[in-house]
Each structure stands twice: as structure tokens, then as C-alpha cells.
Coordinates of C-alpha atoms and ligand atoms in Angstrom, one line a residue:
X174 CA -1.6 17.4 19.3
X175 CA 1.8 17.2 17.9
X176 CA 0.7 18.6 14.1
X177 CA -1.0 22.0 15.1
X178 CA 1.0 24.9 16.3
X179 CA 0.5 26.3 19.8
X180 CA -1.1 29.9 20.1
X181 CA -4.6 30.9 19.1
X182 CA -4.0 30.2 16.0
X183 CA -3.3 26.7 16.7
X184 CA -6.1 26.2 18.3
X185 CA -8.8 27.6 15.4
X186 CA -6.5 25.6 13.1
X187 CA -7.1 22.5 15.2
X188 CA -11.0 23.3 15.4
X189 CA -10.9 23.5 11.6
X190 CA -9.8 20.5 11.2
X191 CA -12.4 18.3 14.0
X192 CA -14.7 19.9 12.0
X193 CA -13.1 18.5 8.7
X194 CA -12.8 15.5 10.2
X195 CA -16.2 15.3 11.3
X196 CA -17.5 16.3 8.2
X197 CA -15.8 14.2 5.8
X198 CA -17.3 11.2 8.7
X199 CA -20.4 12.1 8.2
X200 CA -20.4 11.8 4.8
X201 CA -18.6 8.2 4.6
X202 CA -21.1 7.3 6.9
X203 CA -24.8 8.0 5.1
X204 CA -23.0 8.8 1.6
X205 CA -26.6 8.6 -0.3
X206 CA -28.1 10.9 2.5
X207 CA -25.2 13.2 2.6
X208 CA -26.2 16.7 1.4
X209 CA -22.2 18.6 1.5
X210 CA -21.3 19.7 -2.1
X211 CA -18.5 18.4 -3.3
X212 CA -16.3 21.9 -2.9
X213 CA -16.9 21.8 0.5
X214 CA -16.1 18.3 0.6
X215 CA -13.1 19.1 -1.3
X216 CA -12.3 22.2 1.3
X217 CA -12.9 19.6 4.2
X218 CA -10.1 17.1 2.9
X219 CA -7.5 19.8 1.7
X220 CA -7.3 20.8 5.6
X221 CA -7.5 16.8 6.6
X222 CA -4.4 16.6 3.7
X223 CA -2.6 19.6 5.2
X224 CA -2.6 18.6 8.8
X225 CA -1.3 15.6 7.6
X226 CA 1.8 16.7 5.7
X227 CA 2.6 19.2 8.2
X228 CA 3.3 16.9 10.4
X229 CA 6.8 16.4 10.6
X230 CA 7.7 12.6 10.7
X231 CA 5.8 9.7 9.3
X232 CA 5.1 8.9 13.1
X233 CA 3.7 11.8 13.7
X234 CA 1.6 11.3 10.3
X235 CA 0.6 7.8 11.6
X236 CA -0.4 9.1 15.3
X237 CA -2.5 11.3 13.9
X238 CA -4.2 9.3 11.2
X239 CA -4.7 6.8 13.9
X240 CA -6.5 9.4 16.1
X241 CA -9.4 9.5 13.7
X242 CA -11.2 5.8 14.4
X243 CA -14.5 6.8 13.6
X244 CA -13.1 8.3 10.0
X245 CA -11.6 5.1 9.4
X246 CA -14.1 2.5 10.5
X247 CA -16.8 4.9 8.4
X248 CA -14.2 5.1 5.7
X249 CA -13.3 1.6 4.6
X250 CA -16.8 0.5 4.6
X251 CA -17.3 3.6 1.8
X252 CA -14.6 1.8 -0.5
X253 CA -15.4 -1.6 0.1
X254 CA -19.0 -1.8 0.2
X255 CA -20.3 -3.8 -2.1
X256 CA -23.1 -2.8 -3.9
X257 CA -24.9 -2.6 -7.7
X258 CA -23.3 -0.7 -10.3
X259 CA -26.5 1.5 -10.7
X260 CA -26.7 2.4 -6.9
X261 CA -22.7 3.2 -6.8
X262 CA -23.2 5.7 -9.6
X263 CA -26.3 7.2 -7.8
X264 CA -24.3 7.3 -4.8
X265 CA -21.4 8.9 -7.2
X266 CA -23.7 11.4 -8.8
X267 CA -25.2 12.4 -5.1
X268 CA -21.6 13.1 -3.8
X269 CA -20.4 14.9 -6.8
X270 CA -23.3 17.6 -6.9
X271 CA -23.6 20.9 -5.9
X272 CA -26.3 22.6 -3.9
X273 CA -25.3 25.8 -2.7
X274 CA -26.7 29.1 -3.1
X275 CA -23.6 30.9 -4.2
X276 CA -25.2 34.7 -3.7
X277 CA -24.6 33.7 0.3
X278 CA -21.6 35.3 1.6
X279 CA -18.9 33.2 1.4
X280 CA -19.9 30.1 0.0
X281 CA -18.5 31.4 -3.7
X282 CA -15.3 31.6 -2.3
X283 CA -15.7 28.2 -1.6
X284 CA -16.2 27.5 -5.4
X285 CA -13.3 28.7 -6.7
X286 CA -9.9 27.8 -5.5
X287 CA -6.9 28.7 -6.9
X288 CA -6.0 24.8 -8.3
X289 CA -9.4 25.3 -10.8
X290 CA -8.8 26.4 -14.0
X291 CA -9.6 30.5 -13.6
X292 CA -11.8 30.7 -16.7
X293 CA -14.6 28.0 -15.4
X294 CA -17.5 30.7 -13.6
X295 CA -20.8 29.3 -11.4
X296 CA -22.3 27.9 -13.9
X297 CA -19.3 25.6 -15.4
X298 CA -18.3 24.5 -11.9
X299 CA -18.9 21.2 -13.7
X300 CA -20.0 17.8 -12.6
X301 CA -16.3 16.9 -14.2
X302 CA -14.7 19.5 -11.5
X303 CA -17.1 17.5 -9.2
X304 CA -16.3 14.1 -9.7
X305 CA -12.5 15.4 -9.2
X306 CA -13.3 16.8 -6.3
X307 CA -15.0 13.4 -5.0
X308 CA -11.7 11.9 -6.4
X309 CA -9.8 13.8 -3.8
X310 CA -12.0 12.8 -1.1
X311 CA -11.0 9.3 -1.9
X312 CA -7.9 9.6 -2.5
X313 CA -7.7 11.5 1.6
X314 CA -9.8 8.6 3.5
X315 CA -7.2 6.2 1.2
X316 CA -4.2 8.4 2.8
X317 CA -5.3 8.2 6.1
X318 CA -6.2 4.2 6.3
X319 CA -2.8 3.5 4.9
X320 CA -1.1 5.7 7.5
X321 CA -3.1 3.6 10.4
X322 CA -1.7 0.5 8.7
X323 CA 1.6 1.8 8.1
X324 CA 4.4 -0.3 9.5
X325 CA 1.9 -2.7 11.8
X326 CA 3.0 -6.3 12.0
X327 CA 0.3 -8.8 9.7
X328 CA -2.6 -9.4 11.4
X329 CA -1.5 -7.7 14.9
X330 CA -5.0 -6.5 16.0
X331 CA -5.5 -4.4 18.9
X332 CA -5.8 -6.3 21.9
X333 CA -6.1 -3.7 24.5
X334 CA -9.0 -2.0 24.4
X335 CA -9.9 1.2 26.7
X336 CA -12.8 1.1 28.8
X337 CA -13.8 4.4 29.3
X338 CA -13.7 4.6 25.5
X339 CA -17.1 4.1 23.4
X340 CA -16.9 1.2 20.5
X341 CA -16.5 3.8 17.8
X342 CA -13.7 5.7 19.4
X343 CA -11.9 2.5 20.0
X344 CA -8.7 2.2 17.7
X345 CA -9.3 0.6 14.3
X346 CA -8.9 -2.0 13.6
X347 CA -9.7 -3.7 16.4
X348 CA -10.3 -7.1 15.1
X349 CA -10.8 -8.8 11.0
X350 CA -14.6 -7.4 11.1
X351 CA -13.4 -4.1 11.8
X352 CA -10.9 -4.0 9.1
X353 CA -13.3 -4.9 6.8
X354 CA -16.8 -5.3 7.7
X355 CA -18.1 -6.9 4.3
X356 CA -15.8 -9.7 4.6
X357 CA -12.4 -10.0 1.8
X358 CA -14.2 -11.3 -1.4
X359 CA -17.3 -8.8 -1.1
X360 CA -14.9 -6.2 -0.2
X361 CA -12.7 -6.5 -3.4
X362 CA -16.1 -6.5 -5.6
X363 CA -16.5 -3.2 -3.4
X364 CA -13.3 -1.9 -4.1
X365 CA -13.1 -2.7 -7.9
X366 CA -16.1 0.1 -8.2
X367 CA -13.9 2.4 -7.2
X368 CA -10.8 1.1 -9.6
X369 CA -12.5 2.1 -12.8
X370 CA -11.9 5.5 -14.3
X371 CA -9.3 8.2 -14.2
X372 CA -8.0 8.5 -10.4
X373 CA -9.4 4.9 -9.8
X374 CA -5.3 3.5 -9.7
X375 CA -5.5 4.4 -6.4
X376 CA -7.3 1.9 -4.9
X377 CA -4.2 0.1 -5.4
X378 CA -3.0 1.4 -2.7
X379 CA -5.7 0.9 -0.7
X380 CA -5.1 -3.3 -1.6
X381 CA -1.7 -2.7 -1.0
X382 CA -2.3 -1.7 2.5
X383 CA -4.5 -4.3 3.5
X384 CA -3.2 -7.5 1.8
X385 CA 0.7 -6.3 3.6
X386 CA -1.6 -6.5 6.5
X387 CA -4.3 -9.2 6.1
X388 CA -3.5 -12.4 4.4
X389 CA -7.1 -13.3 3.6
X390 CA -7.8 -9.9 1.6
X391 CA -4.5 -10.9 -0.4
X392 CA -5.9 -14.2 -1.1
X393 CA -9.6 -12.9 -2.1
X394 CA -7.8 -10.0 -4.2
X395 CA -6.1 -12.2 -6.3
X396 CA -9.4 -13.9 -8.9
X397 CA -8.8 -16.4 -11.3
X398 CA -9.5 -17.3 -14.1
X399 CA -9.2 -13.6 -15.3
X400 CA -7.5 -11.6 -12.4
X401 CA -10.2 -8.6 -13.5
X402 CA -8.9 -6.7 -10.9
X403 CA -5.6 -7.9 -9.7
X404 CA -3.6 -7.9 -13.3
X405 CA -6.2 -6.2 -16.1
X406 CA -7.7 -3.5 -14.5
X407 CA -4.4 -2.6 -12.6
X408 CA -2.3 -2.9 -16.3
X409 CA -5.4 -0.6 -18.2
X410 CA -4.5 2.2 -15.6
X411 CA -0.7 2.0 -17.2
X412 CA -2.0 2.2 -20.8
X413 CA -3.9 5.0 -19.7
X414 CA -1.0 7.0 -18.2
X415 CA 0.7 6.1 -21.3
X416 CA -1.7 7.3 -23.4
X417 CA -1.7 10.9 -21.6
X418 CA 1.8 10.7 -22.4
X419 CA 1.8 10.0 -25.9
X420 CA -0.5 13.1 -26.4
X421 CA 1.7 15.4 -24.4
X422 CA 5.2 13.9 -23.1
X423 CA 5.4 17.1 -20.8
X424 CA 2.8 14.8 -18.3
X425 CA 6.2 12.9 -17.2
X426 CA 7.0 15.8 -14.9
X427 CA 4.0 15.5 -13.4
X428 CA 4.0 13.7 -10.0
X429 CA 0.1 13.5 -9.9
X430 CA -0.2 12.4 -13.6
X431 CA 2.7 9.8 -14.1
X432 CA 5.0 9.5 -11.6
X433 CA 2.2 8.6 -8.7
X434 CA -0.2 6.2 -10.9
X435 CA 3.0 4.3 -12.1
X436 CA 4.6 4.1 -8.5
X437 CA 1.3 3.1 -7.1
X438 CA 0.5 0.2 -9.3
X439 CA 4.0 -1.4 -9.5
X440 CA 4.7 -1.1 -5.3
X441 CA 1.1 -3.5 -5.6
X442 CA 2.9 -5.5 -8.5
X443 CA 5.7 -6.2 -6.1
X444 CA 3.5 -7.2 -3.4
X445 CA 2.1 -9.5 -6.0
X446 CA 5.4 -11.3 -6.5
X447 CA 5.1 -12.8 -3.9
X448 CA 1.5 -14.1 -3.9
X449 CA 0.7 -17.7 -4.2
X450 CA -0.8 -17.3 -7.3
X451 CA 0.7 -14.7 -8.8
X452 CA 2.6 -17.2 -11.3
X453 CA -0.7 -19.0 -12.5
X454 CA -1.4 -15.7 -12.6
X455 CA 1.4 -14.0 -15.1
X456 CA 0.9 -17.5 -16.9
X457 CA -2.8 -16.2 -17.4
X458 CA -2.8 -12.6 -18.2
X459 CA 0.8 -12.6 -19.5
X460 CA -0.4 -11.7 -23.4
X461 CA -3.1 -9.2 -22.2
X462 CA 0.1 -7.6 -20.0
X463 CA 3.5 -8.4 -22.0
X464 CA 2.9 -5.3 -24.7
X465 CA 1.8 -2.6 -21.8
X466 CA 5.1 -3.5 -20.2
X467 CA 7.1 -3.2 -23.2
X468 CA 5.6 0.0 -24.2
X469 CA 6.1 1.3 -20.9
X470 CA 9.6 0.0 -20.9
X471 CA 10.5 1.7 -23.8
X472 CA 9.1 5.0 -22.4
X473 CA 10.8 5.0 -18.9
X474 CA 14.0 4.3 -21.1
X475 CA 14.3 7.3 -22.7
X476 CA 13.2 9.4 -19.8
X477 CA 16.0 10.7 -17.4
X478 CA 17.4 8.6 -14.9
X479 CA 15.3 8.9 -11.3
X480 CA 15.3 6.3 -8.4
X481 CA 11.7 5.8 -9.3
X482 CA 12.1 5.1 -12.9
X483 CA 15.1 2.6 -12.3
X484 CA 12.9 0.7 -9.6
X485 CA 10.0 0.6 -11.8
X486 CA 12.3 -0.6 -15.0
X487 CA 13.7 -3.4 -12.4
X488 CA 10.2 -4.3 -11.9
X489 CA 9.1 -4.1 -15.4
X490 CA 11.8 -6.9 -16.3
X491 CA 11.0 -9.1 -13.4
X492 CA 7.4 -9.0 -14.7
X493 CA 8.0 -9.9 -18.3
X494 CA 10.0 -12.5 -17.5
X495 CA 7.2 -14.1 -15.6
X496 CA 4.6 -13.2 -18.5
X497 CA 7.3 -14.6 -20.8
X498 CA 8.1 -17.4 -19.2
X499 CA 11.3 -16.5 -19.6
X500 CA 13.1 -16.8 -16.2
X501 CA 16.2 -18.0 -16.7
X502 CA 17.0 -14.8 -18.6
X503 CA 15.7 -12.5 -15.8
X504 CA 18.4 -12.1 -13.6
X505 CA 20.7 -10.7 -16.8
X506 CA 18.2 -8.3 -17.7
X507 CA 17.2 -7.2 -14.5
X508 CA 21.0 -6.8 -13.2
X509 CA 22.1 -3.8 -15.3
X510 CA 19.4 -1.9 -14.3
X511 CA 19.4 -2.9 -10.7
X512 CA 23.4 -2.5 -10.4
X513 CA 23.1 1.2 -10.9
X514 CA 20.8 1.8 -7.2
X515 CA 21.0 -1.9 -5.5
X516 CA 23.8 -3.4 -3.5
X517 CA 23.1 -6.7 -1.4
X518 CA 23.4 -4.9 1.7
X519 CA 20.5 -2.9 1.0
X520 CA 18.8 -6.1 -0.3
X521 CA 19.3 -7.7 2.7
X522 CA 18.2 -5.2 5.3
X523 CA 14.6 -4.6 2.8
X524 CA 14.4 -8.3 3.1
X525 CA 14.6 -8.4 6.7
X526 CA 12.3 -5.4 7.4
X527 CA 9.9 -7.5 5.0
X528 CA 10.1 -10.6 7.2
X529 CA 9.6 -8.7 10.4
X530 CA 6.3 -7.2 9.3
X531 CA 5.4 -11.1 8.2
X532 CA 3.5 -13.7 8.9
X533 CA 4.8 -17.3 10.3
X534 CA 8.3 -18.0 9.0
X535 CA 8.2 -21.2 9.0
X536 CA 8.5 -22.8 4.9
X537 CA 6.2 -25.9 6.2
X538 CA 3.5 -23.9 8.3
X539 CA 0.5 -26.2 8.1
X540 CA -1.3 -23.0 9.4
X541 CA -3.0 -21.4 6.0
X542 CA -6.3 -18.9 7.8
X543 CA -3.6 -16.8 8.0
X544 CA -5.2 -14.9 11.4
X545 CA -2.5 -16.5 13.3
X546 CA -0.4 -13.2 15.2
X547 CA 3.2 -14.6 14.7
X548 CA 5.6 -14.1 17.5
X549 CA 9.3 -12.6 17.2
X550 CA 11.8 -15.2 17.8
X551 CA 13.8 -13.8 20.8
X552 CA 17.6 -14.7 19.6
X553 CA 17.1 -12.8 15.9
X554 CA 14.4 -10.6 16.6
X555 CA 13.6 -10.8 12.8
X556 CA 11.6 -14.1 12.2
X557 CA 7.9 -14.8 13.2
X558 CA 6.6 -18.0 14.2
X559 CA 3.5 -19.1 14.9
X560 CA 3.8 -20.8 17.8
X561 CA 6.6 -23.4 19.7
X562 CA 5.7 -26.0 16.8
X563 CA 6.7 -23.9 13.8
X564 CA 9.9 -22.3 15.6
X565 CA 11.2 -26.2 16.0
X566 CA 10.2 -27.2 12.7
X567 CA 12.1 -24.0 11.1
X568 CA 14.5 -24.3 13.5
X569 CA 16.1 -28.2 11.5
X570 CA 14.4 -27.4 8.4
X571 CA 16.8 -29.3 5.9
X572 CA 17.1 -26.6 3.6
X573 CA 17.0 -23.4 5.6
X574 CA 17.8 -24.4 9.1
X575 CA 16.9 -21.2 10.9
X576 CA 19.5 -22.3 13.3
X577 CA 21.9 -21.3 10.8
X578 CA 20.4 -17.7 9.8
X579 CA 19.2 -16.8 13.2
X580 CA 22.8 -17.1 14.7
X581 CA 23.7 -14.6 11.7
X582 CA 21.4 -12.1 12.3
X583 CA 22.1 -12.2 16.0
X584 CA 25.7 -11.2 15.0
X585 CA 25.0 -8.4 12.8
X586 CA 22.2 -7.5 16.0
X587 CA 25.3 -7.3 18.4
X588 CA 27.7 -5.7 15.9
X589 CA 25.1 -2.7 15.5
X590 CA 24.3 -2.6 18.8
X591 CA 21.2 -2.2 20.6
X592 CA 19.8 1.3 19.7
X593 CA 20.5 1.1 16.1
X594 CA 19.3 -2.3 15.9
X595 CA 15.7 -0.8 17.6
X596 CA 15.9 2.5 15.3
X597 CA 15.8 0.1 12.2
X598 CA 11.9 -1.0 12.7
X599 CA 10.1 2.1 13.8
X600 CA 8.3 3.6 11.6
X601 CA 10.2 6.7 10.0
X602 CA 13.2 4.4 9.5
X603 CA 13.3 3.3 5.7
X604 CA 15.9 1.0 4.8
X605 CA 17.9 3.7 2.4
X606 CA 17.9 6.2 5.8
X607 CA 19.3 3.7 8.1
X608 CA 22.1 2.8 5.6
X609 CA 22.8 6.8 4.6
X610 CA 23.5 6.9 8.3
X611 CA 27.4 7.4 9.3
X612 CA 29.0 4.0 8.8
X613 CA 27.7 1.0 11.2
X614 CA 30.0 -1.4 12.3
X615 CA 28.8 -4.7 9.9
X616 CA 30.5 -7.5 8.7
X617 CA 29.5 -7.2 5.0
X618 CA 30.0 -10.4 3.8
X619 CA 27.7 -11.8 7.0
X620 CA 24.8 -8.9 5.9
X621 CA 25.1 -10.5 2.2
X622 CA 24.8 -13.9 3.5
X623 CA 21.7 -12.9 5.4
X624 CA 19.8 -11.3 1.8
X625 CA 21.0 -14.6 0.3
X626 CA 19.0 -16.8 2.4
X627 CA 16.2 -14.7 3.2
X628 CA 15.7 -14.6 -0.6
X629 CA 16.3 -17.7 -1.5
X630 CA 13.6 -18.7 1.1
X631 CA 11.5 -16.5 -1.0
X632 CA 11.8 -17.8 -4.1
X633 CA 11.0 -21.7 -2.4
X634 CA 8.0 -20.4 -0.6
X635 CA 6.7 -18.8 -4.0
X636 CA 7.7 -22.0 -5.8
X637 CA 5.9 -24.3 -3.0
X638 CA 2.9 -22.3 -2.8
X639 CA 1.9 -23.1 -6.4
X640 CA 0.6 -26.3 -8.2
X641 CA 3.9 -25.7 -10.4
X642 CA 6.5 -28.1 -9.8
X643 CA 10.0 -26.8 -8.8
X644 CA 11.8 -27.8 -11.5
X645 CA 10.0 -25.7 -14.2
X646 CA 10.7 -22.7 -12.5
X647 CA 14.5 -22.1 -12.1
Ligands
LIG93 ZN1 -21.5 23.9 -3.7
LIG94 ZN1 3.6 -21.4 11.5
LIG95 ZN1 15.8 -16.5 15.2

């Protein structure tokens, strides 16, 4: 295995963590039965953690998280099981107890590592500590089912499957069942159990991960009349990282604290923006969500520049305008604040790596079950269609002939040449990487041409999706 260090100390390391692995399994598996205390639990997933960020690339990170089926197939029914509020805080209370016998050698040890505040002794090793602990747990299986999704094209499930291999040990996800056993709407009620409470902003990205890669999750994520869980519940996690800050301001250095329950929520927020309803939507909650956006605005403001910050202010703008209905004045507010990181080169090469993961590009696909695996067209290599039908279609669409942007990004294909062209989709390649990269021969204006289109394509398939006429929107 690519993460563990030869030697013998390699190889205990690498039993450690099967045993991790198995251990943390077990639980997801029978988590009322399970009888592991929550320190060990929280032992068991700092080893899964650290195997993890020791690997060196995000492929390695993926191989390996992707080497754990049974973890993941136990995992995401533990988060998206649906089930009474009363049993998920039974469940809760079970997994965030303690039940060892800390005179036994060793198992103190256990109890107190370094990251717990010194002064707590056997007896304060709090359900608080606990439930933190369980946090972290959640927070690991999370880590490790977004790695096995990260980077695969929507709704690609595994075809091949090995025969010599047992069901369970089969790669995950195999097929929609296995991705999520309890179906999309049951498994958002699932997941919304786990949103509530301090740590709970996670789970966004947990719906992050599985609407890029399921359409049908996206759909059932997205609830009117109220959006409990895909607007309110998603902005209270703001206000409550705002209020942390208004007590003690020093919080904003904190990665685990601000800077991740911020990023987390607004890289779901942009998913959103592109969601069919995600205008009825901001049309809905907009007065619930216009002041946590302004007050959060006015933070980030005063706070010193960072890539991060300036992203999230971008998407704080684009947001208000919607919740405003103010879009005609977006693109001036959003333009001083995007000017200082974005150039359309960068826009277009995020756009296209967004299309490639994508489902059919076709604006007029009558095909809405969205479990359609979209093919690559072969002159591009960027757009998906669904099938011969689609490709024609797109191909004299009056508006966006794909004739006219394939035979673009063919150009900029050949002026890159082959092996930068295939470095640009794997999965360590982020768009910012591949353009820090020594200068690639590109004509500019042709890569600007490209974002233009592919956003504008955007924009009309956002427009079209919605019972909003086109008009009102521009
Ligand atoms: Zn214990
Ligand atoms: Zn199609
Ligand atoms: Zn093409």
C-alpha cells in the first residue's frame, strides 16, 4: 500500500490501521449494539485520519479511501438512515459513552490525549468530550466517502465487477442502491439528523458529494416549501460561526472553527446555483437568509485578504442578489471582488472541468431520471451526451450549436497537446495547478470564448429549468 512506509514499522503501522478500519466498520454497522467507547473510537479514526493525510497526493488519498468498501457501504447507511428522533439520540447517547475500566493498563492512556484540555481527570471525561469525539468519527467516514467520490464522472457506477471478490468487498458504489440504500428523500431525512448541532455543517459536505455525483439526491435535497435543510439549516450553521466570533474574534484563525464550517457550506451553496430550484428557492428563504449574508459580509470585510475569504465574499454577493432579487446589479458587485483572484482563463478551464464531470450536455435533453451515464464526445473530449440523439440535437442547437464550441475546444486540445490536455482531468490536477504550470501554448482569446459559452449555457439551463420565465431573470 502506497501510504504506509516499508520496514517493520510499516507493517505494524498498516496492521494498526485494518484494525482501525475494522473497528470503526463494526461500529457503523450495529451502531446500537456497538459497545467501543467513544475514546477508542476517537483513537481508531485519528489513525484512519492520519493514514490518510500521509498519503502524498489526492490519488493516493482516493486509492486508499476507495480500498475500504465495506467502511463505506457500512458508512453511508449510518448517516443516511432514516430513523425517529428518539432512537437517533439513543443511538447518539450509546456511541458517545464510556465503559472502560480505566485501572487496566493502558486503557487511561487512551483517555487522555494531548488535544483534551489537561485539567479534565476520569471522572470529567464528559459526555461533551464524548459527543466530540463521536463528532470526529463522523466527520472521518464523511472524509473517506467524499474521497471515493472524488473526481468520478455523475452517475458512472462500477460496471466491472471481480468475481473472486465477495459482494461486500466489491467497490462502492456499485450501483444507485449501493450509494444509498434508503433511497434519496429518506436519505436526506437521514442526513438532516446529523445536520443539527455544533459539527453538524458537515454533512454538507457529505450532500455535496453526492448530489455532484447523483442527480436524484440533488433533486430530493433541495424541499420546498421551506428548504429546512437545503437553505435554513445550512444558513443557522453561519449564524452560529458568527456568533463564536462575535464572542471571541480570535476564532477567525481557526481553520476548524471558521474557516472550515464557512468553506464547507458555501462550496454546497455553489453547487446550489445551479440547481433547478435553487431560484424558487432564494425567492423563498431570501428574508430568513438576506441578514446572515450581510452580517457575514461585513465580517469577512474587515478580516485580511485570503483566497478563501475573497471566494466566499464572491459568493456571498451572488447570493444576495438572488435573495434580493436584485440581479441586474450582481455582476457590478460581484466584479471588484472577483477581479482581484479571477481571470476568464481560469473561469473557463473550472467551467470545463465542471462539464466533464456532468451529466448530458445537451440544453433540450428530454432525459430528466438523471441515471443516464453520459458519454464523452470524441472531437472535444469535454461534453457528455446521452446518447447519438442528444449529441445531434446539441450538435444545431440554435443557440449554442455545439458544432461551434466543440471545434474550439478541439483547438485549445491540440494547442496543449496531448499529455497536458490528459493531466488536466486526473484527480490531483486542480484548475489553479494546471494554470501555475510554466506557460502553455493557448490562444487566450479562444480559452475566453470557451468560459463565455460554457457560461452562458449555464445561466439558460438554470433559467429553463425553472417555471420562471426568461425575461424576468436577466
Ligand atoms: Zn472508555
Ligand atoms: Zn441527453
Ligand atoms: Zn464536442
Amino acid at each position: 500500500m502506497s501510504a504506509v512506509a516499508s520496514g517493520s514499522q510499516g507493517s505494524r503501522e498498516a496492521q494498526s490501521l485494518a484494525a482501525s478500519v475494522k473497528a470503526l466498520t463494526s461500529m457503523l454497522e450495529e451502531p446500537t449494539k456497538s459497545t467501543i467507547c467513544a475514546s477508542q473510537l476517537h483513537a481508531t479514526c485519528v489513525s484512519i485520519q492520519n493514514a490518510i493525510h500521509s498519503s502524498p497526493t489526492v490519488a493516493a488519498q482516493v486509492k486508499l479511501a476507495k480500498s475500504w468498501p465495506q467502511l463505506l457501504r457500512a458508512g453511508i447507511k449510518f448517516l443516511t438512515r432514516k430513523q425517529s428522533p428518539t432512537r437517533f439520540s439513543a443511538m447518539v447517547e450509546n456511541l458517545s459513552r464510556c465503559r472502560c475500566n480505566l485501572d487496566q493498563p493502558g486503557i487511561k492512556e487512551l483517555h487522555s490525549p494531548t488535544s483534551l484540555d489537561s485539567s479534565l481527570n476520569n471522572s470529567e471525561l464528559t459526555q461533551f468530550t464524548n459527543i466530540i469525539h463521536l463528532r470526529f468519527s463522523v466527520h472521518t467516514v464523511i472524509d473517506c466517502i467524499q474521497l471515493a467520490l472524488y473526481g468520478q464522472t455523475k452517475h458512472k457506477f462500477r460496471s466491472e465487477k471481480s468475481t473472486t471478490k465477495p459482494n461486500e468487498d466489491q467497490p462502492w458504489p456499485q450501483d444507485p442502491e449501493d450509494l444509498l440504500p434508503f433511497g434519496p428523500e429518506d436519505s436526506v431525512d437521514g442526513i438532516e439528523l446529523w445536520a443539527e448541532g455544533p459539527g453538524g455543517y458537515y454533512m454538507y459536505k457529505l450532500a455535496t458529494s453526492l448530489a455532484l455525483y447523483y442527480h436524484p439526491f440533488s433533486r430530493a435535497m433541495v424541499r420546498p416549501p421551506d428548504y429546512a435543510f437545503a437553505m435554513v439549516r445550512a444558513s443557522k450553521h453561519l449564524t452560529g460561526v458568527m456568533d463564536f466570533y462575535d464572542e471571541d474574534p480570535s476564532c477567525a484563525e481557526s481553520q476548524d472553527l471558521f474557516e472550515w464550517p464557512i468553506t464547507v457550506i458555501f462550496d454546497y451553496f455553489q453547487l446550489l446555483v445551479n440547481h433547478d430550484k435553487f431560484y424558487a428557492m432564494m425567492k423563498a428563504t431570501g428574508n430568513t437568509i438576506s441578514p446572515v449574508l450581510a452580517r457575514l459580509s461585513a465580517i469577512l470585510a474587515a478580516l485580511p485578504a485570503k483566497d478563501w475569504i475573497t471566494d466566499t465574499r464572491v459568493g456571498i454577493e451572488v447570493l444576495s442578489s438572488f435573495a434580493n432579487n436584485d440581479l441586474a446589479g450582481m455582476r457590478k458587485r460581484t466584479a471588484p471582488i472577483a477581479n482581484t483572484i479571477r481571470d476568464p482563463v481560469y473561469d473557463a478551464f473550472a467551467e470545463m472541468a465542471m462539464v466533464r464531470k456532468g451529466g448530458c450536455a445537451n440544453t433540450t435533453c428530454p432525459n430528466t431520471s438523471g441515471t443516464v451515464y453520459a458519454r464523452l464526445c470524441s472531437q472535444c473530449n469535454v461534453m457528455r451526451f446521452c446518447g447519438e440523439h442528444c449529441q445531434k440535437e446539441a450538435w444545431k442547437n440554435p443557440l449554442f450549436p455545439h458544432k461551434v464550441l466543440c471545434s474550439k475546444i478541439a483547438k485549445l486540445k491540440e494547442q496543449l497537446g496531448k499529455k497536458a490536455w490528459a493531466q488536466l482531468w486526473t484527480e490531483d490536477m486542480t484548475t489553479a495547478k494546471f494554470l501555475a504550470q510554466p506557460k502553455r501554448p493557448m490562444d487566450t482569446k479562444n480559452v475566453e470564448a470557451i468560459g463565455r459559452i460554457l457560461t452562458d449555457i449555464k445561466a439558460f439551463k438554470m433559467a429553463l429549468s425553472d417555471d420562471i420565465p426568461w425575461s424576468s431573470r436577466t
